[in-house]
Amino acid sequence: MAPVHVFVMYPRKATFDMKYYLATHMPLVKKHWTQYGLTKYTVTQYEDPESPYSVGCVLEFDSMDSYKKAGAGPEKDEVFGDIPNFSNEKPTLFAGEVTGTS
C-alpha cells in the first residue's frame, strides 16, 4: 500500500495561533492518530501574501484506509473540536496516495 498525504490548509484570512498549534494541537493529533497509522507530520508557514493559505500541515498515513479510520474514529471529535483554540476558520483538507518520491 502506498502512503497517503493529507493536506490540512488554513486560509490566509484566518486567525492562527502557531504556538498553540505546535505545542498542543499537533501532539493531540499524534496521540490520537498514531494508532491508526499516522507516521509523521510537517507544518509549513506560507509567507507569500498572494498565497490563499497561511499555514499548511501534511499528515502522512501508511494507507488511505488508515486515514479514513482515523477520520471516523471517536477521537476525531476531540481533534476537530480543538480547532477553535487556535483558529477562527476550519481548514481545507484533501488527501491522496503518494505516487512518486526521490
PDB file of N, CA and C in Angstrom:
ATOM      1  N   MET A   1       0.835  -1.194   0.000  1.00  0.00           N
ATOM      2  CA  MET A   1       0.000   0.000   0.000  1.00  0.00           C
ATOM      3  C   MET A   1       0.876   1.252   0.000  1.00  0.00           C
ATOM      4  N   ALA A   2       0.439   2.231  -0.728  1.00  0.00           N
ATOM      5  CA  ALA A   2       1.163   3.500  -0.798  1.00  0.00           C
ATOM      6  C   ALA A   2       0.803   4.376   0.396  1.00  0.00           C
ATOM      7  N   PRO A   3       1.778   5.147   0.890  1.00  0.00           N
ATOM      8  CA  PRO A   3       1.434   6.098   1.941  1.00  0.00           C
ATOM      9  C   PRO A   3       0.502   7.177   1.396  1.00  0.00           C
ATOM     10  N   VAL A   4      -0.180   7.827   2.296  1.00  0.00           N
ATOM     11  CA  VAL A   4      -1.140   8.874   1.945  1.00  0.00           C
ATOM     12  C   VAL A   4      -0.718  10.176   2.610  1.00  0.00           C
ATOM     13  N   HIS A   5      -0.761  11.253   1.851  1.00  0.00           N
ATOM     14  CA  HIS A   5      -0.530  12.583   2.404  1.00  0.00           C
ATOM     15  C   HIS A   5      -1.869  13.302   2.494  1.00  0.00           C
ATOM     16  N   VAL A   6      -2.147  13.808   3.674  1.00  0.00           N
ATOM     17  CA  VAL A   6      -3.352  14.594   3.915  1.00  0.00           C
ATOM     18  C   VAL A   6      -2.898  16.036   4.117  1.00  0.00           C
ATOM     19  N   PHE A   7      -3.381  16.922   3.260  1.00  0.00           N
ATOM     20  CA  PHE A   7      -3.033  18.331   3.345  1.00  0.00           C
ATOM     21  C   PHE A   7      -4.122  19.050   4.129  1.00  0.00           C
ATOM     22  N   VAL A   8      -3.716  19.732   5.188  1.00  0.00           N
ATOM     23  CA  VAL A   8      -4.623  20.479   6.060  1.00  0.00           C
ATOM     24  C   VAL A   8      -4.221  21.945   5.906  1.00  0.00           C
ATOM     25  N   MET A   9      -5.040  22.714   5.208  1.00  0.00           N
ATOM     26  CA  MET A   9      -4.659  24.062   4.797  1.00  0.00           C
ATOM     27  C   MET A   9      -5.554  25.113   5.459  1.00  0.00           C
ATOM     28  N   TYR A  10      -4.917  26.084   6.116  1.00  0.00           N
ATOM     29  CA  TYR A  10      -5.644  27.149   6.806  1.00  0.00           C
ATOM     30  C   TYR A  10      -5.602  28.419   5.967  1.00  0.00           C
ATOM     31  N   PRO A  11      -6.771  29.042   5.740  1.00  0.00           N
ATOM     32  CA  PRO A  11      -6.835  30.219   4.874  1.00  0.00           C
ATOM     33  C   PRO A  11      -6.066  31.411   5.448  1.00  0.00           C
ATOM     34  N   ARG A  12      -5.511  32.200   4.554  1.00  0.00           N
ATOM     35  CA  ARG A  12      -4.736  33.372   4.951  1.00  0.00           C
ATOM     36  C   ARG A  12      -5.551  34.319   5.832  1.00  0.00           C
ATOM     37  N   LYS A  13      -6.838  34.442   5.580  1.00  0.00           N
ATOM     38  CA  LYS A  13      -7.663  35.390   6.344  1.00  0.00           C
ATOM     39  C   LYS A  13      -7.945  34.918   7.768  1.00  0.00           C
ATOM     40  N   ALA A  14      -7.634  33.684   8.080  1.00  0.00           N
ATOM     41  CA  ALA A  14      -7.922  33.131   9.407  1.00  0.00           C
ATOM     42  C   ALA A  14      -6.943  33.656  10.451  1.00  0.00           C
ATOM     43  N   THR A  15      -7.435  33.784  11.675  1.00  0.00           N
ATOM     44  CA  THR A  15      -6.513  33.992  12.785  1.00  0.00           C
ATOM     45  C   THR A  15      -5.868  32.643  13.072  1.00  0.00           C
ATOM     46  N   PHE A  16      -4.630  32.671  13.558  1.00  0.00           N
ATOM     47  CA  PHE A  16      -3.928  31.407  13.776  1.00  0.00           C
ATOM     48  C   PHE A  16      -2.888  31.581  14.871  1.00  0.00           C
ATOM     49  N   ASP A  17      -2.953  30.714  15.885  1.00  0.00           N
ATOM     50  CA  ASP A  17      -2.002  30.719  16.995  1.00  0.00           C
ATOM     51  C   ASP A  17      -1.017  29.563  16.787  1.00  0.00           C
ATOM     52  N   MET A  18       0.111  29.876  16.149  1.00  0.00           N
ATOM     53  CA  MET A  18       1.093  28.843  15.821  1.00  0.00           C
ATOM     54  C   MET A  18       1.672  28.197  17.073  1.00  0.00           C
ATOM     55  N   LYS A  19       1.888  28.976  18.104  1.00  0.00           N
ATOM     56  CA  LYS A  19       2.459  28.423  19.342  1.00  0.00           C
ATOM     57  C   LYS A  19       1.549  27.327  19.897  1.00  0.00           C
ATOM     58  N   TYR A  20       0.254  27.605  19.985  1.00  0.00           N
ATOM     59  CA  TYR A  20      -0.702  26.606  20.475  1.00  0.00           C
ATOM     60  C   TYR A  20      -0.753  25.404  19.535  1.00  0.00           C
ATOM     61  N   TYR A  21      -0.772  25.678  18.247  1.00  0.00           N
ATOM     62  CA  TYR A  21      -0.866  24.613  17.245  1.00  0.00           C
ATOM     63  C   TYR A  21       0.271  23.612  17.396  1.00  0.00           C
ATOM     64  N   LEU A  22       1.501  24.131  17.513  1.00  0.00           N
ATOM     65  CA  LEU A  22       2.665  23.253  17.611  1.00  0.00           C
ATOM     66  C   LEU A  22       2.796  22.594  18.984  1.00  0.00           C
ATOM     67  N   ALA A  23       2.473  23.333  20.042  1.00  0.00           N
ATOM     68  CA  ALA A  23       2.678  22.817  21.402  1.00  0.00           C
ATOM     69  C   ALA A  23       1.541  21.941  21.906  1.00  0.00           C
ATOM     70  N   THR A  24       0.327  22.169  21.402  1.00  0.00           N
ATOM     71  CA  THR A  24      -0.837  21.465  21.949  1.00  0.00           C
ATOM     72  C   THR A  24      -1.597  20.653  20.905  1.00  0.00           C
ATOM     73  N   HIS A  25      -1.965  21.295  19.797  1.00  0.00           N
ATOM     74  CA  HIS A  25      -2.821  20.603  18.833  1.00  0.00           C
ATOM     75  C   HIS A  25      -2.113  19.450  18.132  1.00  0.00           C
ATOM     76  N   MET A  26      -0.928  19.694  17.624  1.00  0.00           N
ATOM     77  CA  MET A  26      -0.247  18.623  16.885  1.00  0.00           C
ATOM     78  C   MET A  26       0.129  17.438  17.781  1.00  0.00           C
ATOM     79  N   PRO A  27       0.550  17.648  19.028  1.00  0.00           N
ATOM     80  CA  PRO A  27       0.726  16.490  19.914  1.00  0.00           C
ATOM     81  C   PRO A  27      -0.584  15.728  20.156  1.00  0.00           C
ATOM     82  N   LEU A  28      -1.712  16.440  20.184  1.00  0.00           N
ATOM     83  CA  LEU A  28      -3.016  15.791  20.322  1.00  0.00           C
ATOM     84  C   LEU A  28      -3.309  14.923  19.100  1.00  0.00           C
ATOM     85  N   VAL A  29      -3.051  15.459  17.921  1.00  0.00           N
ATOM     86  CA  VAL A  29      -3.235  14.698  16.678  1.00  0.00           C
ATOM     87  C   VAL A  29      -2.369  13.440  16.710  1.00  0.00           C
ATOM     88  N   LYS A  30      -1.106  13.611  17.053  1.00  0.00           N
ATOM     89  CA  LYS A  30      -0.181  12.472  17.098  1.00  0.00           C
ATOM     90  C   LYS A  30      -0.638  11.432  18.120  1.00  0.00           C
ATOM     91  N   LYS A  31      -1.045  11.884  19.283  1.00  0.00           N
ATOM     92  CA  LYS A  31      -1.507  10.976  20.347  1.00  0.00           C
ATOM     93  C   LYS A  31      -2.674  10.111  19.878  1.00  0.00           C
ATOM     94  N   HIS A  32      -3.638  10.729  19.211  1.00  0.00           N
ATOM     95  CA  HIS A  32      -4.851  10.003  18.827  1.00  0.00           C
ATOM     96  C   HIS A  32      -4.728   9.224  17.522  1.00  0.00           C
ATOM     97  N   TRP A  33      -3.946   9.717  16.575  1.00  0.00           N
ATOM     98  CA  TRP A  33      -3.981   9.115  15.244  1.00  0.00           C
ATOM     99  C   TRP A  33      -2.797   8.219  14.908  1.00  0.00           C
ATOM    100  N   THR A  34      -1.789   8.180  15.764  1.00  0.00           N
ATOM    101  CA  THR A  34      -0.692   7.234  15.530  1.00  0.00           C
ATOM    102  C   THR A  34      -1.220   5.803  15.522  1.00  0.00           C
ATOM    103  N   GLN A  35      -2.182   5.520  16.390  1.00  0.00           N
ATOM    104  CA  GLN A  35      -2.763   4.170  16.448  1.00  0.00           C
ATOM    105  C   GLN A  35      -3.447   3.773  15.139  1.00  0.00           C
ATOM    106  N   TYR A  36      -3.814   4.756  14.323  1.00  0.00           N
ATOM    107  CA  TYR A  36      -4.480   4.478  13.048  1.00  0.00           C
ATOM    108  C   TYR A  36      -3.518   4.481  11.860  1.00  0.00           C
ATOM    109  N   GLY A  37      -2.245   4.725  12.111  1.00  0.00           N
ATOM    110  CA  GLY A  37      -1.288   4.694  11.009  1.00  0.00           C
ATOM    111  C   GLY A  37      -0.669   6.029  10.638  1.00  0.00           C
ATOM    112  N   LEU A  38      -0.875   7.066  11.461  1.00  0.00           N
ATOM    113  CA  LEU A  38      -0.173   8.326  11.231  1.00  0.00           C
ATOM    114  C   LEU A  38       1.313   8.077  11.480  1.00  0.00           C
ATOM    115  N   THR A  39       2.147   8.366  10.483  1.00  0.00           N
ATOM    116  CA  THR A  39       3.578   8.094  10.629  1.00  0.00           C
ATOM    117  C   THR A  39       4.399   9.351  10.880  1.00  0.00           C
ATOM    118  N   LYS A  40       3.934  10.494  10.373  1.00  0.00           N
ATOM    119  CA  LYS A  40       4.627  11.757  10.636  1.00  0.00           C
ATOM    120  C   LYS A  40       3.761  12.919  10.172  1.00  0.00           C
ATOM    121  N   TYR A  41       4.194  14.116  10.564  1.00  0.00           N
ATOM    122  CA  TYR A  41       3.541  15.324  10.070  1.00  0.00           C
ATOM    123  C   TYR A  41       4.594  16.403   9.876  1.00  0.00           C
ATOM    124  N   THR A  42       4.292  17.343   9.003  1.00  0.00           N
ATOM    125  CA  THR A  42       5.119  18.537   8.828  1.00  0.00           C
ATOM    126  C   THR A  42       4.193  19.749   8.790  1.00  0.00           C
ATOM    127  N   VAL A  43       4.657  20.841   9.357  1.00  0.00           N
ATOM    128  CA  VAL A  43       3.892  22.087   9.386  1.00  0.00           C
ATOM    129  C   VAL A  43       4.699  23.145   8.643  1.00  0.00           C
ATOM    130  N   THR A  44       4.026  23.882   7.764  1.00  0.00           N
ATOM    131  CA  THR A  44       4.677  24.925   6.973  1.00  0.00           C
ATOM    132  C   THR A  44       3.900  26.224   7.115  1.00  0.00           C
ATOM    133  N   GLN A  45       4.632  27.319   7.309  1.00  0.00           N
ATOM    134  CA  GLN A  45       4.018  28.643   7.336  1.00  0.00           C
ATOM    135  C   GLN A  45       4.339  29.314   6.006  1.00  0.00           C
ATOM    136  N   TYR A  46       3.315  29.767   5.298  1.00  0.00           N
ATOM    137  CA  TYR A  46       3.473  30.377   3.978  1.00  0.00           C
ATOM    138  C   TYR A  46       3.509  31.896   4.116  1.00  0.00           C
ATOM    139  N   GLU A  47       4.629  32.493   3.727  1.00  0.00           N
ATOM    140  CA  GLU A  47       4.823  33.936   3.876  1.00  0.00           C
ATOM    141  C   GLU A  47       4.303  34.737   2.683  1.00  0.00           C
ATOM    142  N   ASP A  48       4.143  34.109   1.529  1.00  0.00           N
ATOM    143  CA  ASP A  48       3.714  34.802   0.314  1.00  0.00           C
ATOM    144  C   ASP A  48       2.313  35.379   0.511  1.00  0.00           C
ATOM    145  N   PRO A  49       2.164  36.702   0.489  1.00  0.00           N
ATOM    146  CA  PRO A  49       0.844  37.298   0.706  1.00  0.00           C
ATOM    147  C   PRO A  49      -0.170  36.956  -0.382  1.00  0.00           C
ATOM    148  N   GLU A  50       0.299  36.468  -1.524  1.00  0.00           N
ATOM    149  CA  GLU A  50      -0.597  36.068  -2.610  1.00  0.00           C
ATOM    150  C   GLU A  50      -1.141  34.652  -2.422  1.00  0.00           C
ATOM    151  N   SER A  51      -0.536  33.898  -1.519  1.00  0.00           N
ATOM    152  CA  SER A  51      -0.999  32.531  -1.260  1.00  0.00           C
ATOM    153  C   SER A  51      -2.361  32.569  -0.578  1.00  0.00           C
ATOM    154  N   PRO A  52      -3.274  31.709  -0.979  1.00  0.00           N
ATOM    155  CA  PRO A  52      -4.571  31.677  -0.306  1.00  0.00           C
ATOM    156  C   PRO A  52      -4.490  31.067   1.094  1.00  0.00           C
ATOM    157  N   TYR A  53      -3.346  30.482   1.432  1.00  0.00           N
ATOM    158  CA  TYR A  53      -3.174  29.817   2.723  1.00  0.00           C
ATOM    159  C   TYR A  53      -2.006  30.430   3.483  1.00  0.00           C
ATOM    160  N   SER A  54      -2.136  30.479   4.797  1.00  0.00           N
ATOM    161  CA  SER A  54      -1.047  30.975   5.639  1.00  0.00           C
ATOM    162  C   SER A  54      -0.296  29.838   6.320  1.00  0.00           C
ATOM    163  N   VAL A  55      -0.992  28.738   6.580  1.00  0.00           N
ATOM    164  CA  VAL A  55      -0.397  27.588   7.261  1.00  0.00           C
ATOM    165  C   VAL A  55      -0.899  26.317   6.601  1.00  0.00           C
ATOM    166  N   GLY A  56       0.014  25.363   6.467  1.00  0.00           N
ATOM    167  CA  GLY A  56      -0.362  24.048   5.956  1.00  0.00           C
ATOM    168  C   GLY A  56       0.296  22.965   6.785  1.00  0.00           C
ATOM    169  N   CYS A  57      -0.388  21.874   6.918  1.00  0.00           N
ATOM    170  CA  CYS A  57       0.155  20.713   7.610  1.00  0.00           C
ATOM    171  C   CYS A  57      -0.034  19.506   6.696  1.00  0.00           C
ATOM    172  N   VAL A  58       1.008  18.698   6.578  1.00  0.00           N
ATOM    173  CA  VAL A  58       0.908  17.454   5.824  1.00  0.00           C
ATOM    174  C   VAL A  58       0.983  16.313   6.824  1.00  0.00           C
ATOM    175  N   LEU A  59      -0.094  15.552   6.889  1.00  0.00           N
ATOM    176  CA  LEU A  59      -0.138  14.352   7.724  1.00  0.00           C
ATOM    177  C   LEU A  59       0.172  13.168   6.828  1.00  0.00           C
ATOM    178  N   GLU A  60       1.076  12.313   7.245  1.00  0.00           N
ATOM    179  CA  GLU A  60       1.368  11.118   6.452  1.00  0.00           C
ATOM    180  C   GLU A  60       0.826   9.893   7.177  1.00  0.00           C
ATOM    181  N   PHE A  61      -0.053   9.181   6.494  1.00  0.00           N
ATOM    182  CA  PHE A  61      -0.608   7.921   6.991  1.00  0.00           C
ATOM    183  C   PHE A  61      -0.046   6.784   6.158  1.00  0.00           C
ATOM    184  N   ASP A  62      -0.038   5.585   6.722  1.00  0.00           N
ATOM    185  CA  ASP A  62       0.522   4.449   5.987  1.00  0.00           C
ATOM    186  C   ASP A  62      -0.372   3.961   4.858  1.00  0.00           C
ATOM    187  N   SER A  63      -1.650   4.372   4.845  1.00  0.00           N
ATOM    188  CA  SER A  63      -2.560   3.986   3.760  1.00  0.00           C
ATOM    189  C   SER A  63      -3.805   4.868   3.792  1.00  0.00           C
ATOM    190  N   MET A  64      -4.559   4.845   2.706  1.00  0.00           N
ATOM    191  CA  MET A  64      -5.819   5.587   2.657  1.00  0.00           C
ATOM    192  C   MET A  64      -6.805   5.019   3.668  1.00  0.00           C
ATOM    193  N   ASP A  65      -6.806   3.714   3.818  1.00  0.00           N
ATOM    194  CA  ASP A  65      -7.692   3.077   4.792  1.00  0.00           C
ATOM    195  C   ASP A  65      -7.385   3.570   6.206  1.00  0.00           C
ATOM    196  N   SER A  66      -6.109   3.709   6.528  1.00  0.00           N
ATOM    197  CA  SER A  66      -5.710   4.209   7.850  1.00  0.00           C
ATOM    198  C   SER A  66      -6.226   5.626   8.070  1.00  0.00           C
ATOM    199  N   TYR A  67      -6.076   6.469   7.054  1.00  0.00           N
ATOM    200  CA  TYR A  67      -6.567   7.844   7.152  1.00  0.00           C
ATOM    201  C   TYR A  67      -8.076   7.869   7.372  1.00  0.00           C
ATOM    202  N   LYS A  68      -8.797   7.062   6.632  1.00  0.00           N
ATOM    203  CA  LYS A  68     -10.256   7.023   6.775  1.00  0.00           C
ATOM    204  C   LYS A  68     -10.668   6.537   8.158  1.00  0.00           C
ATOM    205  N   LYS A  69      -9.942   5.567   8.700  1.00  0.00           N
ATOM    206  CA  LYS A  69     -10.243   5.076  10.052  1.00  0.00           C
ATOM    207  C   LYS A  69      -9.993   6.160  11.095  1.00  0.00           C
ATOM    208  N   ALA A  70      -8.913   6.909  10.936  1.00  0.00           N
ATOM    209  CA  ALA A  70      -8.626   7.999  11.874  1.00  0.00           C
ATOM    210  C   ALA A  70      -9.742   9.041  11.834  1.00  0.00           C
ATOM    211  N   GLY A  71     -10.179   9.396  10.629  1.00  0.00           N
ATOM    212  CA  GLY A  71     -11.227  10.396  10.474  1.00  0.00           C
ATOM    213  C   GLY A  71     -12.592   9.950  10.942  1.00  0.00           C
ATOM    214  N   ALA A  72     -12.771   8.640  11.103  1.00  0.00           N
ATOM    215  CA  ALA A  72     -14.057   8.104  11.558  1.00  0.00           C
ATOM    216  C   ALA A  72     -14.016   7.671  13.020  1.00  0.00           C
ATOM    217  N   GLY A  73     -12.827   7.647  13.613  1.00  0.00           N
ATOM    218  CA  GLY A  73     -12.686   7.172  14.988  1.00  0.00           C
ATOM    219  C   GLY A  73     -13.284   8.145  15.993  1.00  0.00           C
ATOM    220  N   PRO A  74     -13.522   7.664  17.201  1.00  0.00           N
ATOM    221  CA  PRO A  74     -14.135   8.511  18.228  1.00  0.00           C
ATOM    222  C   PRO A  74     -13.262   9.707  18.629  1.00  0.00           C
ATOM    223  N   GLU A  75     -11.974   9.636  18.372  1.00  0.00           N
ATOM    224  CA  GLU A  75     -11.063  10.718  18.740  1.00  0.00           C
ATOM    225  C   GLU A  75     -11.206  11.943  17.843  1.00  0.00           C
ATOM    226  N   LYS A  76     -11.852  11.765  16.699  1.00  0.00           N
ATOM    227  CA  LYS A  76     -11.984  12.877  15.748  1.00  0.00           C
ATOM    228  C   LYS A  76     -12.682  14.075  16.377  1.00  0.00           C
ATOM    229  N   ASP A  77     -13.633  13.822  17.270  1.00  0.00           N
ATOM    230  CA  ASP A  77     -14.359  14.930  17.898  1.00  0.00           C
ATOM    231  C   ASP A  77     -13.421  15.809  18.722  1.00  0.00           C
ATOM    232  N   GLU A  78     -12.495  15.185  19.439  1.00  0.00           N
ATOM    233  CA  GLU A  78     -11.536  15.963  20.226  1.00  0.00           C
ATOM    234  C   GLU A  78     -10.550  16.693  19.316  1.00  0.00           C
ATOM    235  N   VAL A  79     -10.073  16.012  18.285  1.00  0.00           N
ATOM    236  CA  VAL A  79      -9.110  16.627  17.363  1.00  0.00           C
ATOM    237  C   VAL A  79      -9.743  17.819  16.645  1.00  0.00           C
ATOM    238  N   PHE A  80     -10.888  17.620  16.013  1.00  0.00           N
ATOM    239  CA  PHE A  80     -11.522  18.712  15.277  1.00  0.00           C
ATOM    240  C   PHE A  80     -12.138  19.751  16.211  1.00  0.00           C
ATOM    241  N   GLY A  81     -12.550  19.321  17.396  1.00  0.00           N
ATOM    242  CA  GLY A  81     -13.103  20.247  18.378  1.00  0.00           C
ATOM    243  C   GLY A  81     -12.073  21.208  18.943  1.00  0.00           C
ATOM    244  N   ASP A  82     -10.804  20.900  18.763  1.00  0.00           N
ATOM    245  CA  ASP A  82      -9.723  21.752  19.264  1.00  0.00           C
ATOM    246  C   ASP A  82      -9.428  22.927  18.329  1.00  0.00           C
ATOM    247  N   ILE A  83      -9.906  22.883  17.107  1.00  0.00           N
ATOM    248  CA  ILE A  83      -9.585  23.923  16.120  1.00  0.00           C
ATOM    249  C   ILE A  83      -9.900  25.335  16.615  1.00  0.00           C
ATOM    250  N   PRO A  84     -11.047  25.600  17.245  1.00  0.00           N
ATOM    251  CA  PRO A  84     -11.318  26.967  17.701  1.00  0.00           C
ATOM    252  C   PRO A  84     -10.312  27.497  18.730  1.00  0.00           C
ATOM    253  N   ASN A  85      -9.506  26.625  19.308  1.00  0.00           N
ATOM    254  CA  ASN A  85      -8.490  27.074  20.263  1.00  0.00           C
ATOM    255  C   ASN A  85      -7.282  27.727  19.590  1.00  0.00           C
ATOM    256  N   PHE A  86      -7.136  27.559  18.264  1.00  0.00           N
ATOM    257  CA  PHE A  86      -6.001  28.185  17.580  1.00  0.00           C
ATOM    258  C   PHE A  86      -6.376  28.891  16.279  1.00  0.00           C
ATOM    259  N   SER A  87      -7.599  28.701  15.779  1.00  0.00           N
ATOM    260  CA  SER A  87      -8.002  29.362  14.540  1.00  0.00           C
ATOM    261  C   SER A  87      -9.497  29.654  14.547  1.00  0.00           C
ATOM    262  N   ASN A  88      -9.869  30.730  13.884  1.00  0.00           N
ATOM    263  CA  ASN A  88     -11.288  31.069  13.780  1.00  0.00           C
ATOM    264  C   ASN A  88     -11.921  30.516  12.505  1.00  0.00           C
ATOM    265  N   GLU A  89     -11.146  29.756  11.723  1.00  0.00           N
ATOM    266  CA  GLU A  89     -11.654  29.163  10.481  1.00  0.00           C
ATOM    267  C   GLU A  89     -11.291  27.687  10.426  1.00  0.00           C
ATOM    268  N   LYS A  90     -12.173  26.906   9.839  1.00  0.00           N
ATOM    269  CA  LYS A  90     -11.875  25.491   9.618  1.00  0.00           C
ATOM    270  C   LYS A  90     -10.915  25.363   8.436  1.00  0.00           C
ATOM    271  N   PRO A  91     -10.064  24.353   8.461  1.00  0.00           N
ATOM    272  CA  PRO A  91      -9.141  24.162   7.347  1.00  0.00           C
ATOM    273  C   PRO A  91      -9.810  23.467   6.165  1.00  0.00           C
ATOM    274  N   THR A  92      -9.160  23.575   5.020  1.00  0.00           N
ATOM    275  CA  THR A  92      -9.498  22.770   3.853  1.00  0.00           C
ATOM    276  C   THR A  92      -8.632  21.523   3.919  1.00  0.00           C
ATOM    277  N   LEU A  93      -9.240  20.350   3.728  1.00  0.00           N
ATOM    278  CA  LEU A  93      -8.496  19.088   3.750  1.00  0.00           C
ATOM    279  C   LEU A  93      -8.608  18.399   2.405  1.00  0.00           C
ATOM    280  N   PHE A  94      -7.500  17.838   1.941  1.00  0.00           N
ATOM    281  CA  PHE A  94      -7.533  16.956   0.781  1.00  0.00           C
ATOM    282  C   PHE A  94      -6.430  15.930   0.944  1.00  0.00           C
ATOM    283  N   ALA A  95      -6.668  14.740   0.408  1.00  0.00           N
ATOM    284  CA  ALA A  95      -5.754  13.616   0.616  1.00  0.00           C
ATOM    285  C   ALA A  95      -5.505  12.879  -0.687  1.00  0.00           C
ATOM    286  N   GLY A  96      -4.330  12.252  -0.766  1.00  0.00           N
ATOM    287  CA  GLY A  96      -4.012  11.444  -1.931  1.00  0.00           C
ATOM    288  C   GLY A  96      -2.870  10.489  -1.647  1.00  0.00           C
ATOM    289  N   GLU A  97      -2.838   9.414  -2.420  1.00  0.00           N
ATOM    290  CA  GLU A  97      -1.757   8.441  -2.289  1.00  0.00           C
ATOM    291  C   GLU A  97      -0.488   8.990  -2.930  1.00  0.00           C
ATOM    292  N   VAL A  98       0.635   8.757  -2.282  1.00  0.00           N
ATOM    293  CA  VAL A  98       1.929   9.162  -2.814  1.00  0.00           C
ATOM    294  C   VAL A  98       2.239   8.273  -4.019  1.00  0.00           C
ATOM    295  N   THR A  99       2.515   8.906  -5.148  1.00  0.00           N
ATOM    296  CA  THR A  99       2.789   8.140  -6.371  1.00  0.00           C
ATOM    297  C   THR A  99       4.232   8.263  -6.835  1.00  0.00           C
ATOM    298  N   GLY A 100       5.009   9.106  -6.184  1.00  0.00           N
ATOM    299  CA  GLY A 100       6.415   9.241  -6.532  1.00  0.00           C
ATOM    300  C   GLY A 100       7.153   9.999  -5.457  1.00  0.00           C
ATOM    301  N   THR A 101       8.422   9.705  -5.299  1.00  0.00           N
ATOM    302  CA  THR A 101       9.271  10.388  -4.327  1.00  0.00           C
ATOM    303  C   THR A 101      10.726  10.216  -4.745  1.00  0.00           C
ATOM    304  N   SER A 102      11.608  11.023  -4.179  1.00  0.00           N
ATOM    305  CA  SER A 102      13.031  10.885  -4.512  1.00  0.00           C
ATOM    306  C   SER A 102      13.814  10.397  -3.319  1.00  0.00           C
TER     307      SER A 102
END
